[in-house]
Amino acid sequence: MKCGIYLRISKETDNESNSISGQRMVIKEFVGKHIDMEIAGEWCDDGYSGITFERPGIKDLLANVFSGNIECIIVKDLSRFGRDYIETGRYIRYIFPQLGIRFIAVCDNYDSSSSGFFEDSLFIPVMSLVNDAYCRDISNKVRWQQEAKRKQGIYIGAFAVYGYIRHEDAPGKLAVDQVAAEVVRQIFDMRIDGNSAEKIASKLNSQNIPSPLVYKRLNNSKYTTSFAKNKMPEWTPVAIRRILSNEIYTGVIIQGKDKKLSYKLPVRKKLPKDEWIRVEGAVTPIITKDVFEKVQKIDLRKKYH
């Protein structure tokens, strides 16, 4: 029997007992005791939540199942396959039986080829609900922890805003990047002098000053953005306006501008400004509030020279 072994770990919630190497060892030991089984392939999703089936490893495994390359799927336990009780149950109770696919969860002592009424009608639904509830509980805890950090002025963004770097000795804190900060001050000064965003971008490009994305790459950051279209993107009016309207440069950190609609969905909902979390003095300012307010009174769409 051609078996596909599937391994998954979510770095945020799983402990060492669910490590990829640990799962692999358990499954191979199981297969080694069954002479009628052979491992036809291994699929792995490292760092993916089980609440969604939009995972590269599981999608490729299922493609091989539907194409007839795999006759049996083996996982360490049911939660490795998935934590969404509806989708997980749909595959194990309906799709796999129709395709003649054997499903084995080693540590749960479940084998679809020998399962009875209890396992199929009670065990799978109950275990799937438990796994789903676990994921929901973790999501709620993470959300409340993030909100508490935001209210304390702890920066939880994936990447530091241009002009700042992550503080080496204080996790969640930002320190001024003196090189980029000088460019930020130059941008505000040019705007006060009457230069349009287009003119400012043109001047920075003519001075060969790296754009925020290029600057991050030069500093070995893995930062990416959908705004970048070219391999070596230059300064654009959009980037200039984004900097000129960002209050963080006055020392204010604003976070929590949106929230997930559901722990099962990647869709986020924008929140009204009165619900944003705003903390004064959370970071060292690069410009004064007077300079920032003066720039905000200028129509950023208006071109002067």
PDB file of C-alpha atoms in Angstrom:
ATOM      1  CA  MET A   1       0.000   0.000   0.000  1.00  0.00           C
ATOM      2  CA  LYS A   2       1.431   3.358  -1.075  1.00  0.00           C
ATOM      3  CA  CYS A   3       1.367   5.619   1.973  1.00  0.00           C
ATOM      4  CA  GLY A   4       1.774   9.359   2.136  1.00  0.00           C
ATOM      5  CA  ILE A   5       2.931  10.653   5.505  1.00  0.00           C
ATOM      6  CA  TYR A   6       1.877  14.140   6.505  1.00  0.00           C
ATOM      7  CA  LEU A   7       3.665  16.301   9.080  1.00  0.00           C
ATOM      8  CA  ARG A   8       2.573  19.698  10.395  1.00  0.00           C
ATOM      9  CA  ILE A   9       3.650  22.052  13.125  1.00  0.00           C
ATOM     10  CA  SER A  10       2.430  25.491  14.124  1.00  0.00           C
ATOM     11  CA  LYS A  11       5.355  27.300  15.732  1.00  0.00           C
ATOM     12  CA  GLU A  12       3.067  29.574  17.731  1.00  0.00           C
ATOM     13  CA  THR A  13       1.112  26.857  19.530  1.00  0.00           C
ATOM     14  CA  ASP A  14       2.886  23.498  19.289  1.00  0.00           C
ATOM     15  CA  ASN A  15       5.441  22.195  21.747  1.00  0.00           C
ATOM     16  CA  GLU A  16       8.553  20.073  21.238  1.00  0.00           C
ATOM     17  CA  SER A  17       6.577  16.804  21.383  1.00  0.00           C
ATOM     18  CA  ASN A  18       4.961  17.792  18.090  1.00  0.00           C
ATOM     19  CA  SER A  19       8.233  18.617  16.335  1.00  0.00           C
ATOM     20  CA  ILE A  20       8.525  17.563  12.699  1.00  0.00           C
ATOM     21  CA  SER A  21      11.280  15.074  13.522  1.00  0.00           C
ATOM     22  CA  GLY A  22       9.185  13.650  16.368  1.00  0.00           C
ATOM     23  CA  GLN A  23       6.161  13.138  14.126  1.00  0.00           C
ATOM     24  CA  ARG A  24       8.302  11.530  11.440  1.00  0.00           C
ATOM     25  CA  MET A  25       9.837   9.098  13.939  1.00  0.00           C
ATOM     26  CA  VAL A  26       6.428   7.998  15.270  1.00  0.00           C
ATOM     27  CA  ILE A  27       5.024   7.405  11.786  1.00  0.00           C
ATOM     28  CA  LYS A  28       8.083   5.562  10.423  1.00  0.00           C
ATOM     29  CA  GLU A  29       8.113   3.317  13.467  1.00  0.00           C
ATOM     30  CA  PHE A  30       4.453   2.504  12.801  1.00  0.00           C
ATOM     31  CA  VAL A  31       5.032   1.803   9.099  1.00  0.00           C
ATOM     32  CA  GLY A  32       8.028  -0.381   9.955  1.00  0.00           C
ATOM     33  CA  LYS A  33       5.689  -2.750  11.792  1.00  0.00           C
ATOM     34  CA  HIS A  34       3.450  -3.254   8.743  1.00  0.00           C
ATOM     35  CA  ILE A  35       5.036  -5.164   5.869  1.00  0.00           C
ATOM     36  CA  ASP A  36       2.104  -4.310   3.590  1.00  0.00           C
ATOM     37  CA  MET A  37       2.937  -0.579   3.723  1.00  0.00           C
ATOM     38  CA  GLU A  38       5.521   1.516   1.938  1.00  0.00           C
ATOM     39  CA  ILE A  39       6.160   5.249   2.224  1.00  0.00           C
ATOM     40  CA  ALA A  40       5.503   6.738  -1.198  1.00  0.00           C
ATOM     41  CA  GLY A  41       6.147  10.317  -0.136  1.00  0.00           C
ATOM     42  CA  GLU A  42       6.355  12.818   2.689  1.00  0.00           C
ATOM     43  CA  TRP A  43       4.498  16.123   2.866  1.00  0.00           C
ATOM     44  CA  CYS A  44       5.202  18.776   5.463  1.00  0.00           C
ATOM     45  CA  ASP A  45       3.783  22.133   6.524  1.00  0.00           C
ATOM     46  CA  ASP A  46       6.229  23.769   8.912  1.00  0.00           C
ATOM     47  CA  GLY A  47       4.775  26.819  10.652  1.00  0.00           C
ATOM     48  CA  TYR A  48       1.154  26.491   9.433  1.00  0.00           C
ATOM     49  CA  SER A  49      -2.008  26.490  11.524  1.00  0.00           C
ATOM     50  CA  GLY A  50      -4.304  23.507  11.193  1.00  0.00           C
ATOM     51  CA  ILE A  51      -7.426  25.669  11.199  1.00  0.00           C
ATOM     52  CA  THR A  52      -7.173  26.154   7.443  1.00  0.00           C
ATOM     53  CA  PHE A  53      -6.498  23.744   4.601  1.00  0.00           C
ATOM     54  CA  GLU A  54      -4.788  26.489   2.590  1.00  0.00           C
ATOM     55  CA  ARG A  55      -1.400  24.910   3.298  1.00  0.00           C
ATOM     56  CA  PRO A  56       1.059  24.055   0.501  1.00  0.00           C
ATOM     57  CA  GLY A  57       1.928  20.635   1.900  1.00  0.00           C
ATOM     58  CA  ILE A  58      -1.608  19.406   2.481  1.00  0.00           C
ATOM     59  CA  LYS A  59      -2.776  20.769  -0.876  1.00  0.00           C
ATOM     60  CA  ASP A  60      -0.032  18.882  -2.701  1.00  0.00           C
ATOM     61  CA  LEU A  61      -0.738  15.711  -0.722  1.00  0.00           C
ATOM     62  CA  LEU A  62      -4.450  15.878  -1.561  1.00  0.00           C
ATOM     63  CA  ALA A  63      -3.595  16.459  -5.225  1.00  0.00           C
ATOM     64  CA  ASN A  64      -1.638  13.191  -5.157  1.00  0.00           C
ATOM     65  CA  VAL A  65      -4.571  11.483  -3.454  1.00  0.00           C
ATOM     66  CA  PHE A  66      -7.005  12.609  -6.136  1.00  0.00           C
ATOM     67  CA  SER A  67      -4.594  11.592  -8.903  1.00  0.00           C
ATOM     68  CA  GLY A  68      -4.319   8.072  -7.468  1.00  0.00           C
ATOM     69  CA  ASN A  69      -0.677   8.220  -6.387  1.00  0.00           C
ATOM     70  CA  ILE A  70      -1.494   7.688  -2.710  1.00  0.00           C
ATOM     71  CA  GLU A  71      -3.653   4.943  -1.185  1.00  0.00           C
ATOM     72  CA  CYS A  72      -3.191   5.750   2.485  1.00  0.00           C
ATOM     73  CA  ILE A  73      -2.539   8.877   4.574  1.00  0.00           C
ATOM     74  CA  ILE A  74      -0.725   8.564   7.892  1.00  0.00           C
ATOM     75  CA  VAL A  75      -0.429  11.321  10.517  1.00  0.00           C
ATOM     76  CA  LYS A  76       0.824  11.345  14.103  1.00  0.00           C
ATOM     77  CA  ASP A  77      -2.591  12.430  15.374  1.00  0.00           C
ATOM     78  CA  LEU A  78      -5.799  13.908  14.018  1.00  0.00           C
ATOM     79  CA  SER A  79      -4.860  17.492  14.895  1.00  0.00           C
ATOM     80  CA  ARG A  80      -1.839  17.288  12.555  1.00  0.00           C
ATOM     81  CA  PHE A  81      -4.181  16.760   9.600  1.00  0.00           C
ATOM     82  CA  GLY A  82      -6.492  19.614  10.545  1.00  0.00           C
ATOM     83  CA  ARG A  83      -8.149  21.493  13.395  1.00  0.00           C
ATOM     84  CA  ASP A  84     -11.266  22.679  11.556  1.00  0.00           C
ATOM     85  CA  TYR A  85     -13.862  20.116  12.570  1.00  0.00           C
ATOM     86  CA  ILE A  86     -16.068  20.642   9.509  1.00  0.00           C
ATOM     87  CA  GLU A  87     -13.350  20.284   6.848  1.00  0.00           C
ATOM     88  CA  THR A  88     -11.474  17.580   8.740  1.00  0.00           C
ATOM     89  CA  GLY A  89     -14.646  15.548   9.183  1.00  0.00           C
ATOM     90  CA  ARG A  90     -15.620  16.040   5.542  1.00  0.00           C
ATOM     91  CA  TYR A  91     -12.369  14.507   4.321  1.00  0.00           C
ATOM     92  CA  ILE A  92     -12.144  11.636   6.802  1.00  0.00           C
ATOM     93  CA  ARG A  93     -15.813  10.619   6.912  1.00  0.00           C
ATOM     94  CA  TYR A  94     -16.884  11.273   3.316  1.00  0.00           C
ATOM     95  CA  ILE A  95     -14.211  12.099   0.734  1.00  0.00           C
ATOM     96  CA  PHE A  96     -11.547   9.540   1.694  1.00  0.00           C
ATOM     97  CA  PRO A  97     -14.035   6.612   2.005  1.00  0.00           C
ATOM     98  CA  GLN A  98     -15.467   7.450  -1.429  1.00  0.00           C
ATOM     99  CA  LEU A  99     -11.978   7.409  -2.923  1.00  0.00           C
ATOM    100  CA  GLY A 100     -10.988   4.250  -1.076  1.00  0.00           C
ATOM    101  CA  ILE A 101      -8.288   6.089   0.847  1.00  0.00           C
ATOM    102  CA  ARG A 102      -7.193   4.647   4.162  1.00  0.00           C
ATOM    103  CA  PHE A 103      -6.581   7.212   6.924  1.00  0.00           C
ATOM    104  CA  ILE A 104      -4.473   6.503  10.000  1.00  0.00           C
ATOM    105  CA  ALA A 105      -3.865   8.711  13.053  1.00  0.00           C
ATOM    106  CA  VAL A 106      -1.198   6.739  14.920  1.00  0.00           C
ATOM    107  CA  CYS A 107      -1.324   8.246  18.410  1.00  0.00           C
ATOM    108  CA  ASP A 108      -5.127   8.429  18.373  1.00  0.00           C
ATOM    109  CA  ASN A 109      -5.276   4.683  17.560  1.00  0.00           C
ATOM    110  CA  TYR A 110      -7.533   5.443  14.611  1.00  0.00           C
ATOM    111  CA  ASP A 111      -7.444   3.417  11.403  1.00  0.00           C
ATOM    112  CA  SER A 112     -10.311   3.884   8.958  1.00  0.00           C
ATOM    113  CA  SER A 113      -9.820   0.345   7.611  1.00  0.00           C
ATOM    114  CA  SER A 114     -10.815  -1.179  10.954  1.00  0.00           C
ATOM    115  CA  SER A 115     -12.890   1.591  12.530  1.00  0.00           C
ATOM    116  CA  GLY A 116     -16.388   0.856  13.706  1.00  0.00           C
ATOM    117  CA  PHE A 117     -19.529   2.852  14.388  1.00  0.00           C
ATOM    118  CA  PHE A 118     -18.092   4.449  17.541  1.00  0.00           C
ATOM    119  CA  GLU A 119     -14.956   5.757  15.870  1.00  0.00           C
ATOM    120  CA  ASP A 120     -16.641   7.057  12.722  1.00  0.00           C
ATOM    121  CA  SER A 121     -19.792   8.459  14.322  1.00  0.00           C
ATOM    122  CA  LEU A 122     -18.470   9.679  17.672  1.00  0.00           C
ATOM    123  CA  PHE A 123     -14.677   9.695  17.966  1.00  0.00           C
ATOM    124  CA  ILE A 124     -13.865  11.655  14.790  1.00  0.00           C
ATOM    125  CA  PRO A 125     -16.506  14.384  15.330  1.00  0.00           C
ATOM    126  CA  VAL A 126     -15.644  14.767  19.030  1.00  0.00           C
ATOM    127  CA  MET A 127     -11.884  14.883  18.439  1.00  0.00           C
ATOM    128  CA  SER A 128     -12.369  17.358  15.601  1.00  0.00           C
ATOM    129  CA  LEU A 129     -14.492  19.596  17.836  1.00  0.00           C
ATOM    130  CA  VAL A 130     -11.854  19.435  20.582  1.00  0.00           C
ATOM    131  CA  ASN A 131      -9.117  20.390  18.127  1.00  0.00           C
ATOM    132  CA  ASP A 132     -11.237  23.227  16.731  1.00  0.00           C
ATOM    133  CA  ALA A 133     -12.004  24.520  20.234  1.00  0.00           C
ATOM    134  CA  TYR A 134      -8.301  24.418  21.087  1.00  0.00           C
ATOM    135  CA  CYS A 135      -7.487  26.552  18.069  1.00  0.00           C
ATOM    136  CA  ARG A 136     -10.239  29.034  18.950  1.00  0.00           C
ATOM    137  CA  ASP A 137      -8.950  29.275  22.528  1.00  0.00           C
ATOM    138  CA  ILE A 138      -5.383  29.895  21.354  1.00  0.00           C
ATOM    139  CA  SER A 139      -6.617  32.557  18.920  1.00  0.00           C
ATOM    140  CA  ASN A 140      -8.489  34.383  21.696  1.00  0.00           C
ATOM    141  CA  LYS A 141      -5.469  34.277  24.009  1.00  0.00           C
ATOM    142  CA  VAL A 142      -3.162  35.611  21.292  1.00  0.00           C
ATOM    143  CA  ARG A 143      -5.620  38.401  20.461  1.00  0.00           C
ATOM    144  CA  TRP A 144      -5.902  39.553  24.082  1.00  0.00           C
ATOM    145  CA  GLN A 145      -2.131  39.343  24.575  1.00  0.00           C
ATOM    146  CA  GLN A 146      -1.560  41.463  21.486  1.00  0.00           C
ATOM    147  CA  GLU A 147      -4.109  44.034  22.619  1.00  0.00           C
ATOM    148  CA  ALA A 148      -2.458  44.255  26.049  1.00  0.00           C
ATOM    149  CA  LYS A 149       0.949  44.787  24.427  1.00  0.00           C
ATOM    150  CA  ARG A 150      -0.430  47.484  22.125  1.00  0.00           C
ATOM    151  CA  LYS A 151      -1.905  49.376  25.091  1.00  0.00           C
ATOM    152  CA  GLN A 152       1.533  49.312  26.733  1.00  0.00           C
ATOM    153  CA  GLY A 153       3.071  50.856  23.630  1.00  0.00           C
ATOM    154  CA  ILE A 154       4.855  47.637  22.670  1.00  0.00           C
ATOM    155  CA  TYR A 155       5.361  47.483  18.922  1.00  0.00           C
ATOM    156  CA  ILE A 156       4.125  44.147  17.535  1.00  0.00           C
ATOM    157  CA  GLY A 157       4.483  44.865  13.827  1.00  0.00           C
ATOM    158  CA  ALA A 158       6.464  42.392  11.752  1.00  0.00           C
ATOM    159  CA  PHE A 159       8.891  45.075  10.548  1.00  0.00           C
ATOM    160  CA  ALA A 160      10.030  48.397  11.949  1.00  0.00           C
ATOM    161  CA  VAL A 161       8.708  51.557  10.280  1.00  0.00           C
ATOM    162  CA  TYR A 162      11.209  53.346   8.031  1.00  0.00           C
ATOM    163  CA  GLY A 163      13.269  55.606  10.280  1.00  0.00           C
ATOM    164  CA  TYR A 164      13.373  53.085  13.106  1.00  0.00           C
ATOM    165  CA  ILE A 165      14.962  49.731  13.924  1.00  0.00           C
ATOM    166  CA  ARG A 166      14.107  47.144  16.512  1.00  0.00           C
ATOM    167  CA  HIS A 167      15.775  47.849  19.843  1.00  0.00           C
ATOM    168  CA  GLU A 168      18.558  45.330  20.505  1.00  0.00           C
ATOM    169  CA  ASP A 169      18.047  45.178  24.272  1.00  0.00           C
ATOM    170  CA  ALA A 170      14.286  45.720  24.570  1.00  0.00           C
ATOM    171  CA  PRO A 171      11.952  43.389  22.607  1.00  0.00           C
ATOM    172  CA  GLY A 172       8.908  45.215  21.300  1.00  0.00           C
ATOM    173  CA  LYS A 173      10.641  48.589  21.427  1.00  0.00           C
ATOM    174  CA  LEU A 174      11.871  50.688  18.512  1.00  0.00           C
ATOM    175  CA  ALA A 175      15.068  52.727  18.359  1.00  0.00           C
ATOM    176  CA  VAL A 176      15.843  55.559  15.960  1.00  0.00           C
ATOM    177  CA  ASP A 177      17.783  54.571  12.844  1.00  0.00           C
ATOM    178  CA  GLN A 178      19.899  57.705  12.511  1.00  0.00           C
ATOM    179  CA  VAL A 179      20.584  57.277   8.792  1.00  0.00           C
ATOM    180  CA  ALA A 180      16.946  56.796   7.782  1.00  0.00           C
ATOM    181  CA  ALA A 181      15.764  59.330  10.367  1.00  0.00           C
ATOM    182  CA  GLU A 182      17.807  62.044   8.661  1.00  0.00           C
ATOM    183  CA  VAL A 183      16.025  61.253   5.388  1.00  0.00           C
ATOM    184  CA  VAL A 184      12.655  61.495   7.157  1.00  0.00           C
ATOM    185  CA  ARG A 185      13.574  64.946   8.498  1.00  0.00           C
ATOM    186  CA  GLN A 186      14.693  65.969   5.018  1.00  0.00           C
ATOM    187  CA  ILE A 187      11.317  64.887   3.592  1.00  0.00           C
ATOM    188  CA  PHE A 188       9.370  66.954   6.140  1.00  0.00           C
ATOM    189  CA  ASP A 189      11.638  69.963   5.584  1.00  0.00           C
ATOM    190  CA  MET A 190      11.206  69.770   1.811  1.00  0.00           C
ATOM    191  CA  ARG A 191       7.453  69.590   2.202  1.00  0.00           C
ATOM    192  CA  ILE A 192       7.382  72.654   4.445  1.00  0.00           C
ATOM    193  CA  ASP A 193       9.480  74.444   1.826  1.00  0.00           C
ATOM    194  CA  GLY A 194       6.638  73.874  -0.626  1.00  0.00           C
ATOM    195  CA  ASN A 195       7.832  70.812  -2.548  1.00  0.00           C
ATOM    196  CA  SER A 196       5.154  68.408  -3.755  1.00  0.00           C
ATOM    197  CA  ALA A 197       5.359  64.691  -2.995  1.00  0.00           C
ATOM    198  CA  GLU A 198       6.319  64.092  -6.621  1.00  0.00           C
ATOM    199  CA  LYS A 199       9.129  66.653  -6.402  1.00  0.00           C
ATOM    200  CA  ILE A 200      10.413  65.223  -3.122  1.00  0.00           C
ATOM    201  CA  ALA A 201      10.525  61.697  -4.568  1.00  0.00           C
ATOM    202  CA  SER A 202      12.367  62.974  -7.636  1.00  0.00           C
ATOM    203  CA  LYS A 203      14.953  64.792  -5.522  1.00  0.00           C
ATOM    204  CA  LEU A 204      15.626  61.747  -3.325  1.00  0.00           C
ATOM    205  CA  ASN A 205      16.051  59.558  -6.404  1.00  0.00           C
ATOM    206  CA  SER A 206      18.432  62.077  -7.973  1.00  0.00           C
ATOM    207  CA  GLN A 207      20.515  61.962  -4.772  1.00  0.00           C
ATOM    208  CA  ASN A 208      20.622  58.140  -5.025  1.00  0.00           C
ATOM    209  CA  ILE A 209      19.043  57.793  -1.588  1.00  0.00           C
ATOM    210  CA  PRO A 210      17.713  54.199  -1.231  1.00  0.00           C
ATOM    211  CA  SER A 211      13.937  53.903  -0.997  1.00  0.00           C
ATOM    212  CA  PRO A 212      12.537  52.323   2.200  1.00  0.00           C
ATOM    213  CA  LEU A 213      12.312  48.880   0.581  1.00  0.00           C
ATOM    214  CA  VAL A 214      15.824  49.034  -0.893  1.00  0.00           C
ATOM    215  CA  TYR A 215      17.182  50.366   2.403  1.00  0.00           C
ATOM    216  CA  LYS A 216      15.657  47.438   4.321  1.00  0.00           C
ATOM    217  CA  ARG A 217      17.105  44.970   1.810  1.00  0.00           C
ATOM    218  CA  LEU A 218      20.535  46.578   2.114  1.00  0.00           C
ATOM    219  CA  ASN A 219      20.264  46.020   5.847  1.00  0.00           C
ATOM    220  CA  ASN A 220      19.486  42.310   5.348  1.00  0.00           C
ATOM    221  CA  SER A 221      15.781  42.575   6.094  1.00  0.00           C
ATOM    222  CA  LYS A 222      13.352  40.131   4.441  1.00  0.00           C
ATOM    223  CA  TYR A 223      10.723  42.866   4.225  1.00  0.00           C
ATOM    224  CA  THR A 224       8.471  42.732   1.152  1.00  0.00           C
ATOM    225  CA  THR A 225       5.544  44.869   0.033  1.00  0.00           C
ATOM    226  CA  SER A 226       2.877  44.764  -2.638  1.00  0.00           C
ATOM    227  CA  PHE A 227       3.686  48.394  -3.465  1.00  0.00           C
ATOM    228  CA  ALA A 228       7.026  47.428  -5.030  1.00  0.00           C
ATOM    229  CA  LYS A 229       6.763  46.679  -8.744  1.00  0.00           C
ATOM    230  CA  ASN A 230      10.420  46.884  -9.764  1.00  0.00           C
ATOM    231  CA  LYS A 231      13.426  44.871  -8.629  1.00  0.00           C
ATOM    232  CA  MET A 232      15.062  48.039  -7.295  1.00  0.00           C
ATOM    233  CA  PRO A 233      12.102  50.304  -6.514  1.00  0.00           C
ATOM    234  CA  GLU A 234      12.724  54.031  -6.278  1.00  0.00           C
ATOM    235  CA  TRP A 235      11.023  56.637  -4.156  1.00  0.00           C
ATOM    236  CA  THR A 236       7.436  57.311  -5.193  1.00  0.00           C
ATOM    237  CA  PRO A 237       4.935  60.053  -4.275  1.00  0.00           C
ATOM    238  CA  VAL A 238       2.890  57.373  -2.488  1.00  0.00           C
ATOM    239  CA  ALA A 239       5.836  56.491  -0.223  1.00  0.00           C
ATOM    240  CA  ILE A 240       6.434  60.183   0.494  1.00  0.00           C
ATOM    241  CA  ARG A 241       2.799  60.796   1.433  1.00  0.00           C
ATOM    242  CA  ARG A 242       2.825  57.723   3.642  1.00  0.00           C
ATOM    243  CA  ILE A 243       5.794  59.078   5.603  1.00  0.00           C
ATOM    244  CA  LEU A 244       4.396  62.608   5.827  1.00  0.00           C
ATOM    245  CA  SER A 245       1.132  61.314   7.314  1.00  0.00           C
ATOM    246  CA  ASN A 246       2.622  58.833   9.798  1.00  0.00           C
ATOM    247  CA  GLU A 247       2.330  60.129  13.353  1.00  0.00           C
ATOM    248  CA  ILE A 248       4.904  57.654  14.661  1.00  0.00           C
ATOM    249  CA  TYR A 249       7.625  60.176  13.771  1.00  0.00           C
ATOM    250  CA  THR A 250       6.344  62.381  16.616  1.00  0.00           C
ATOM    251  CA  GLY A 251       6.734  59.528  19.122  1.00  0.00           C
ATOM    252  CA  VAL A 252       3.195  58.148  18.884  1.00  0.00           C
ATOM    253  CA  ILE A 253       2.574  54.467  18.156  1.00  0.00           C
ATOM    254  CA  ILE A 254      -0.842  53.699  16.664  1.00  0.00           C
ATOM    255  CA  GLN A 255      -1.828  50.040  16.345  1.00  0.00           C
ATOM    256  CA  GLY A 256      -4.945  47.896  16.126  1.00  0.00           C
ATOM    257  CA  LYS A 257      -6.344  49.588  13.037  1.00  0.00           C
ATOM    258  CA  ASP A 258      -8.090  46.377  11.980  1.00  0.00           C
ATOM    259  CA  LYS A 259      -9.067  42.970  13.318  1.00  0.00           C
ATOM    260  CA  LYS A 260      -9.759  39.469  12.019  1.00  0.00           C
ATOM    261  CA  LEU A 261     -13.411  38.676  11.472  1.00  0.00           C
ATOM    262  CA  SER A 262     -12.871  35.058  12.500  1.00  0.00           C
ATOM    263  CA  TYR A 263      -9.974  32.930  13.692  1.00  0.00           C
ATOM    264  CA  LYS A 264     -10.748  30.672  10.723  1.00  0.00           C
ATOM    265  CA  LEU A 265     -10.561  33.399   8.084  1.00  0.00           C
ATOM    266  CA  PRO A 266      -7.656  35.595   6.904  1.00  0.00           C
ATOM    267  CA  VAL A 267     -10.079  38.457   6.165  1.00  0.00           C
ATOM    268  CA  ARG A 268      -9.575  41.573   8.290  1.00  0.00           C
ATOM    269  CA  LYS A 269     -11.998  44.402   9.039  1.00  0.00           C
ATOM    270  CA  LYS A 270     -10.848  48.025   9.258  1.00  0.00           C
ATOM    271  CA  LEU A 271     -11.777  49.703  12.531  1.00  0.00           C
ATOM    272  CA  PRO A 272     -12.877  53.331  13.005  1.00  0.00           C
ATOM    273  CA  LYS A 273     -10.198  55.720  14.306  1.00  0.00           C
ATOM    274  CA  ASP A 274     -11.784  55.973  17.760  1.00  0.00           C
ATOM    275  CA  GLU A 275     -11.081  52.258  18.251  1.00  0.00           C
ATOM    276  CA  TRP A 276      -7.398  52.455  17.324  1.00  0.00           C
ATOM    277  CA  ILE A 277      -4.897  51.982  20.147  1.00  0.00           C
ATOM    278  CA  ARG A 278      -2.839  55.179  20.395  1.00  0.00           C
ATOM    279  CA  VAL A 279       0.086  55.489  22.830  1.00  0.00           C
ATOM    280  CA  GLU A 280       1.944  58.797  23.219  1.00  0.00           C
ATOM    281  CA  GLY A 281       5.697  58.811  23.862  1.00  0.00           C
ATOM    282  CA  ALA A 282       6.070  55.122  23.022  1.00  0.00           C
ATOM    283  CA  VAL A 283       9.068  55.793  20.777  1.00  0.00           C
ATOM    284  CA  THR A 284      11.737  58.486  20.449  1.00  0.00           C
ATOM    285  CA  PRO A 285      10.412  61.191  18.105  1.00  0.00           C
ATOM    286  CA  ILE A 286      12.238  62.045  14.877  1.00  0.00           C
ATOM    287  CA  ILE A 287      10.383  65.305  14.279  1.00  0.00           C
ATOM    288  CA  THR A 288       8.461  67.673  16.541  1.00  0.00           C
ATOM    289  CA  LYS A 289       4.692  67.736  16.779  1.00  0.00           C
ATOM    290  CA  ASP A 290       4.722  71.304  15.495  1.00  0.00           C
ATOM    291  CA  VAL A 291       6.477  70.241  12.289  1.00  0.00           C
ATOM    292  CA  PHE A 292       4.080  67.316  11.825  1.00  0.00           C
ATOM    293  CA  GLU A 293       0.974  69.455  12.360  1.00  0.00           C
ATOM    294  CA  LYS A 294       2.295  72.116  10.029  1.00  0.00           C
ATOM    295  CA  VAL A 295       2.723  69.538   7.265  1.00  0.00           C
ATOM    296  CA  GLN A 296      -0.770  68.098   7.861  1.00  0.00           C
ATOM    297  CA  LYS A 297      -2.270  71.503   7.137  1.00  0.00           C
ATOM    298  CA  ILE A 298      -0.725  71.410   3.665  1.00  0.00           C
ATOM    299  CA  ASP A 299      -2.769  69.627   1.019  1.00  0.00           C
ATOM    300  CA  LEU A 300      -0.479  66.710   0.102  1.00  0.00           C
ATOM    301  CA  ARG A 301      -2.104  66.455  -3.299  1.00  0.00           C
ATOM    302  CA  LYS A 302      -1.286  70.049  -4.173  1.00  0.00           C
ATOM    303  CA  LYS A 303       1.820  70.613  -6.250  1.00  0.00           C
ATOM    304  CA  TYR A 304       3.867  73.716  -5.556  1.00  0.00           C
ATOM    305  CA  HIS A 305       7.234  73.335  -7.305  1.00  0.00           C
TER     306      HIS A 305
END
